[in-house]
Amino acid sequence: MSNTKGVDSYIANADKESRPTLEELRELIKSTIPAAEEGIKYNVPFYEFDNSHVGLSAHKNHATIGIGADALQHEDRKMLEEEGYKTGKETIQIKYEQEVPSAVLKQLLTEKVNEAKESRE
């Protein structure tokens, strides 16, 4: 699946306002999950590792990181919502004027990687 150029193109073709958030999310994922294979799947940037995945996408007023219901627990959603982020069962929306909640995302991604490794063993 490795298609870094596809992700570069996705970000370059996104609205100017969305690019800094997308780049920050991309770097966060790549630095937290260096073994993840980056590419485009379902027309969005996708990162696959240990039979698991995360993805991100640009929208008119926000970026979405799809982290999975296995990683995004009720307590995480509640805490993020209290900080002004909108969450879904598997996703976190980050408005372009908001800061990326890097520390929280790094923790969630690390937990997801650890769970994926455990399920593989």
PDB file of C-alpha atoms in Angstrom:
ATOM      1  CA  MET A   1       0.000   0.000   0.000  1.00  0.00           C
ATOM      2  CA  SER A   2       2.948   2.353   0.492  1.00  0.00           C
ATOM      3  CA  ASN A   3       2.105   5.492  -1.426  1.00  0.00           C
ATOM      4  CA  THR A   4       3.717   8.517   0.171  1.00  0.00           C
ATOM      5  CA  LYS A   5       3.294  10.527  -3.047  1.00  0.00           C
ATOM      6  CA  GLY A   6      -0.448   9.896  -2.872  1.00  0.00           C
ATOM      7  CA  VAL A   7      -0.576  11.331   0.658  1.00  0.00           C
ATOM      8  CA  ASP A   8       1.604  14.268  -0.410  1.00  0.00           C
ATOM      9  CA  SER A   9      -0.846  14.910  -3.239  1.00  0.00           C
ATOM     10  CA  TYR A  10      -3.890  14.576  -0.963  1.00  0.00           C
ATOM     11  CA  ILE A  11      -2.511  17.206   1.403  1.00  0.00           C
ATOM     12  CA  ALA A  12      -1.306  19.491  -1.415  1.00  0.00           C
ATOM     13  CA  ASN A  13      -4.757  19.383  -3.030  1.00  0.00           C
ATOM     14  CA  ALA A  14      -6.621  20.013   0.239  1.00  0.00           C
ATOM     15  CA  ASP A  15      -7.791  23.525   1.080  1.00  0.00           C
ATOM     16  CA  LYS A  16      -4.948  25.765   2.219  1.00  0.00           C
ATOM     17  CA  GLU A  17      -6.554  26.174   5.652  1.00  0.00           C
ATOM     18  CA  SER A  18      -6.540  22.399   6.253  1.00  0.00           C
ATOM     19  CA  ARG A  19      -2.939  21.645   5.279  1.00  0.00           C
ATOM     20  CA  PRO A  20      -1.177  22.543   8.571  1.00  0.00           C
ATOM     21  CA  THR A  21      -3.575  20.327  10.562  1.00  0.00           C
ATOM     22  CA  LEU A  22      -3.225  17.452   8.085  1.00  0.00           C
ATOM     23  CA  GLU A  23       0.577  17.726   8.129  1.00  0.00           C
ATOM     24  CA  GLU A  24       0.621  17.770  11.924  1.00  0.00           C
ATOM     25  CA  LEU A  25      -1.624  14.701  12.136  1.00  0.00           C
ATOM     26  CA  ARG A  26       0.474  12.910   9.518  1.00  0.00           C
ATOM     27  CA  GLU A  27       3.712  13.587  11.381  1.00  0.00           C
ATOM     28  CA  LEU A  28       2.138  12.558  14.685  1.00  0.00           C
ATOM     29  CA  ILE A  29       1.007   9.232  13.219  1.00  0.00           C
ATOM     30  CA  LYS A  30       4.327   8.577  11.481  1.00  0.00           C
ATOM     31  CA  SER A  31       6.397   9.421  14.577  1.00  0.00           C
ATOM     32  CA  THR A  32       4.187   7.388  16.918  1.00  0.00           C
ATOM     33  CA  ILE A  33       3.792   4.405  14.565  1.00  0.00           C
ATOM     34  CA  PRO A  34       6.972   4.337  12.466  1.00  0.00           C
ATOM     35  CA  ALA A  35       6.176   0.815  11.200  1.00  0.00           C
ATOM     36  CA  ALA A  36       2.852   1.943   9.725  1.00  0.00           C
ATOM     37  CA  GLU A  37       2.596   1.686   5.973  1.00  0.00           C
ATOM     38  CA  GLU A  38       1.349   5.000   4.581  1.00  0.00           C
ATOM     39  CA  GLY A  39      -0.894   5.198   1.567  1.00  0.00           C
ATOM     40  CA  ILE A  40      -4.253   6.204   0.157  1.00  0.00           C
ATOM     41  CA  LYS A  41      -7.233   3.966   0.814  1.00  0.00           C
ATOM     42  CA  TYR A  42     -10.895   4.923   0.432  1.00  0.00           C
ATOM     43  CA  ASN A  43      -9.531   8.158  -1.119  1.00  0.00           C
ATOM     44  CA  VAL A  44      -7.935   9.355   2.145  1.00  0.00           C
ATOM     45  CA  PRO A  45      -4.532   8.971   3.847  1.00  0.00           C
ATOM     46  CA  PHE A  46      -4.412   5.617   5.602  1.00  0.00           C
ATOM     47  CA  TYR A  47      -1.821   4.016   7.894  1.00  0.00           C
ATOM     48  CA  GLU A  48      -1.767   0.220   8.280  1.00  0.00           C
ATOM     49  CA  PHE A  49       0.153  -1.741  10.922  1.00  0.00           C
ATOM     50  CA  ASP A  50      -0.190  -5.101  12.700  1.00  0.00           C
ATOM     51  CA  ASN A  51      -3.609  -5.832  11.117  1.00  0.00           C
ATOM     52  CA  SER A  52      -4.864  -2.460  12.327  1.00  0.00           C
ATOM     53  CA  HIS A  53      -5.148   1.020  10.844  1.00  0.00           C
ATOM     54  CA  VAL A  54      -5.829   4.717  11.329  1.00  0.00           C
ATOM     55  CA  GLY A  55      -6.779   7.320   8.768  1.00  0.00           C
ATOM     56  CA  LEU A  56      -7.295  11.024   8.364  1.00  0.00           C
ATOM     57  CA  SER A  57      -9.346  13.269   6.130  1.00  0.00           C
ATOM     58  CA  ALA A  58      -9.944  16.916   5.339  1.00  0.00           C
ATOM     59  CA  HIS A  59     -13.387  18.514   5.424  1.00  0.00           C
ATOM     60  CA  LYS A  60     -14.647  22.062   4.964  1.00  0.00           C
ATOM     61  CA  ASN A  61     -14.164  23.208   8.571  1.00  0.00           C
ATOM     62  CA  HIS A  62     -12.245  20.397  10.230  1.00  0.00           C
ATOM     63  CA  ALA A  63      -9.907  17.440   9.845  1.00  0.00           C
ATOM     64  CA  THR A  64     -10.932  14.027  11.090  1.00  0.00           C
ATOM     65  CA  ILE A  65      -8.660  11.345  12.458  1.00  0.00           C
ATOM     66  CA  GLY A  66     -10.192   7.889  12.404  1.00  0.00           C
ATOM     67  CA  ILE A  67      -8.598   6.026  15.249  1.00  0.00           C
ATOM     68  CA  GLY A  68     -11.078   3.196  15.750  1.00  0.00           C
ATOM     69  CA  ALA A  69     -13.652   2.308  18.369  1.00  0.00           C
ATOM     70  CA  ASP A  70     -11.145  -0.060  19.957  1.00  0.00           C
ATOM     71  CA  ALA A  71      -8.849   2.861  20.818  1.00  0.00           C
ATOM     72  CA  LEU A  72     -11.383   5.623  21.471  1.00  0.00           C
ATOM     73  CA  GLN A  73     -13.088   4.769  24.730  1.00  0.00           C
ATOM     74  CA  HIS A  74     -16.002   6.632  26.365  1.00  0.00           C
ATOM     75  CA  GLU A  75     -13.684   8.374  28.842  1.00  0.00           C
ATOM     76  CA  ASP A  76     -11.466   9.593  25.991  1.00  0.00           C
ATOM     77  CA  ARG A  77     -14.455  10.933  24.083  1.00  0.00           C
ATOM     78  CA  LYS A  78     -15.787  12.707  27.157  1.00  0.00           C
ATOM     79  CA  MET A  79     -12.424  14.330  27.914  1.00  0.00           C
ATOM     80  CA  LEU A  80     -11.934  15.447  24.295  1.00  0.00           C
ATOM     81  CA  GLU A  81     -15.479  16.830  24.100  1.00  0.00           C
ATOM     82  CA  GLU A  82     -14.878  18.814  27.289  1.00  0.00           C
ATOM     83  CA  GLU A  83     -11.883  20.342  25.482  1.00  0.00           C
ATOM     84  CA  GLY A  84     -14.108  21.363  22.550  1.00  0.00           C
ATOM     85  CA  TYR A  85     -13.429  18.508  20.105  1.00  0.00           C
ATOM     86  CA  LYS A  86     -16.283  16.636  18.454  1.00  0.00           C
ATOM     87  CA  THR A  87     -16.007  12.857  18.579  1.00  0.00           C
ATOM     88  CA  GLY A  88     -17.760   9.939  16.989  1.00  0.00           C
ATOM     89  CA  LYS A  89     -17.603   6.241  17.747  1.00  0.00           C
ATOM     90  CA  GLU A  90     -14.228   5.949  15.970  1.00  0.00           C
ATOM     91  CA  THR A  91     -13.273   9.524  15.094  1.00  0.00           C
ATOM     92  CA  ILE A  92     -12.079  12.850  16.434  1.00  0.00           C
ATOM     93  CA  GLN A  93     -12.831  16.086  14.591  1.00  0.00           C
ATOM     94  CA  ILE A  94     -10.326  18.927  14.892  1.00  0.00           C
ATOM     95  CA  LYS A  95     -11.499  22.329  13.694  1.00  0.00           C
ATOM     96  CA  TYR A  96      -8.817  24.179  11.785  1.00  0.00           C
ATOM     97  CA  GLU A  97      -8.680  26.936  14.395  1.00  0.00           C
ATOM     98  CA  GLN A  98      -8.161  24.377  17.196  1.00  0.00           C
ATOM     99  CA  GLU A  99      -4.833  22.993  18.310  1.00  0.00           C
ATOM    100  CA  VAL A 100      -4.219  19.352  17.515  1.00  0.00           C
ATOM    101  CA  PRO A 101      -4.498  17.477  20.842  1.00  0.00           C
ATOM    102  CA  SER A 102      -1.100  15.883  20.232  1.00  0.00           C
ATOM    103  CA  ALA A 103      -0.484  14.422  23.692  1.00  0.00           C
ATOM    104  CA  VAL A 104      -3.888  12.716  23.788  1.00  0.00           C
ATOM    105  CA  LEU A 105      -3.596  11.426  20.225  1.00  0.00           C
ATOM    106  CA  LYS A 106      -0.086  10.111  20.843  1.00  0.00           C
ATOM    107  CA  GLN A 107      -1.358   8.214  23.898  1.00  0.00           C
ATOM    108  CA  LEU A 108      -4.338   6.779  21.979  1.00  0.00           C
ATOM    109  CA  LEU A 109      -2.151   5.763  19.045  1.00  0.00           C
ATOM    110  CA  THR A 110       0.407   4.131  21.353  1.00  0.00           C
ATOM    111  CA  GLU A 111      -2.350   2.161  23.094  1.00  0.00           C
ATOM    112  CA  LYS A 112      -3.734   1.088  19.710  1.00  0.00           C
ATOM    113  CA  VAL A 113      -0.302  -0.130  18.584  1.00  0.00           C
ATOM    114  CA  ASN A 114       0.187  -2.060  21.827  1.00  0.00           C
ATOM    115  CA  GLU A 115      -3.238  -3.690  21.535  1.00  0.00           C
ATOM    116  CA  ALA A 116      -2.580  -4.620  17.908  1.00  0.00           C
ATOM    117  CA  LYS A 117       0.728  -6.243  18.868  1.00  0.00           C
ATOM    118  CA  GLU A 118      -0.906  -8.165  21.729  1.00  0.00           C
ATOM    119  CA  SER A 119      -3.672  -9.481  19.484  1.00  0.00           C
ATOM    120  CA  ARG A 120      -1.050 -10.649  16.970  1.00  0.00           C
ATOM    121  CA  GLU A 121       0.916 -12.617  19.569  1.00  0.00           C
TER     122      GLU A 121
END
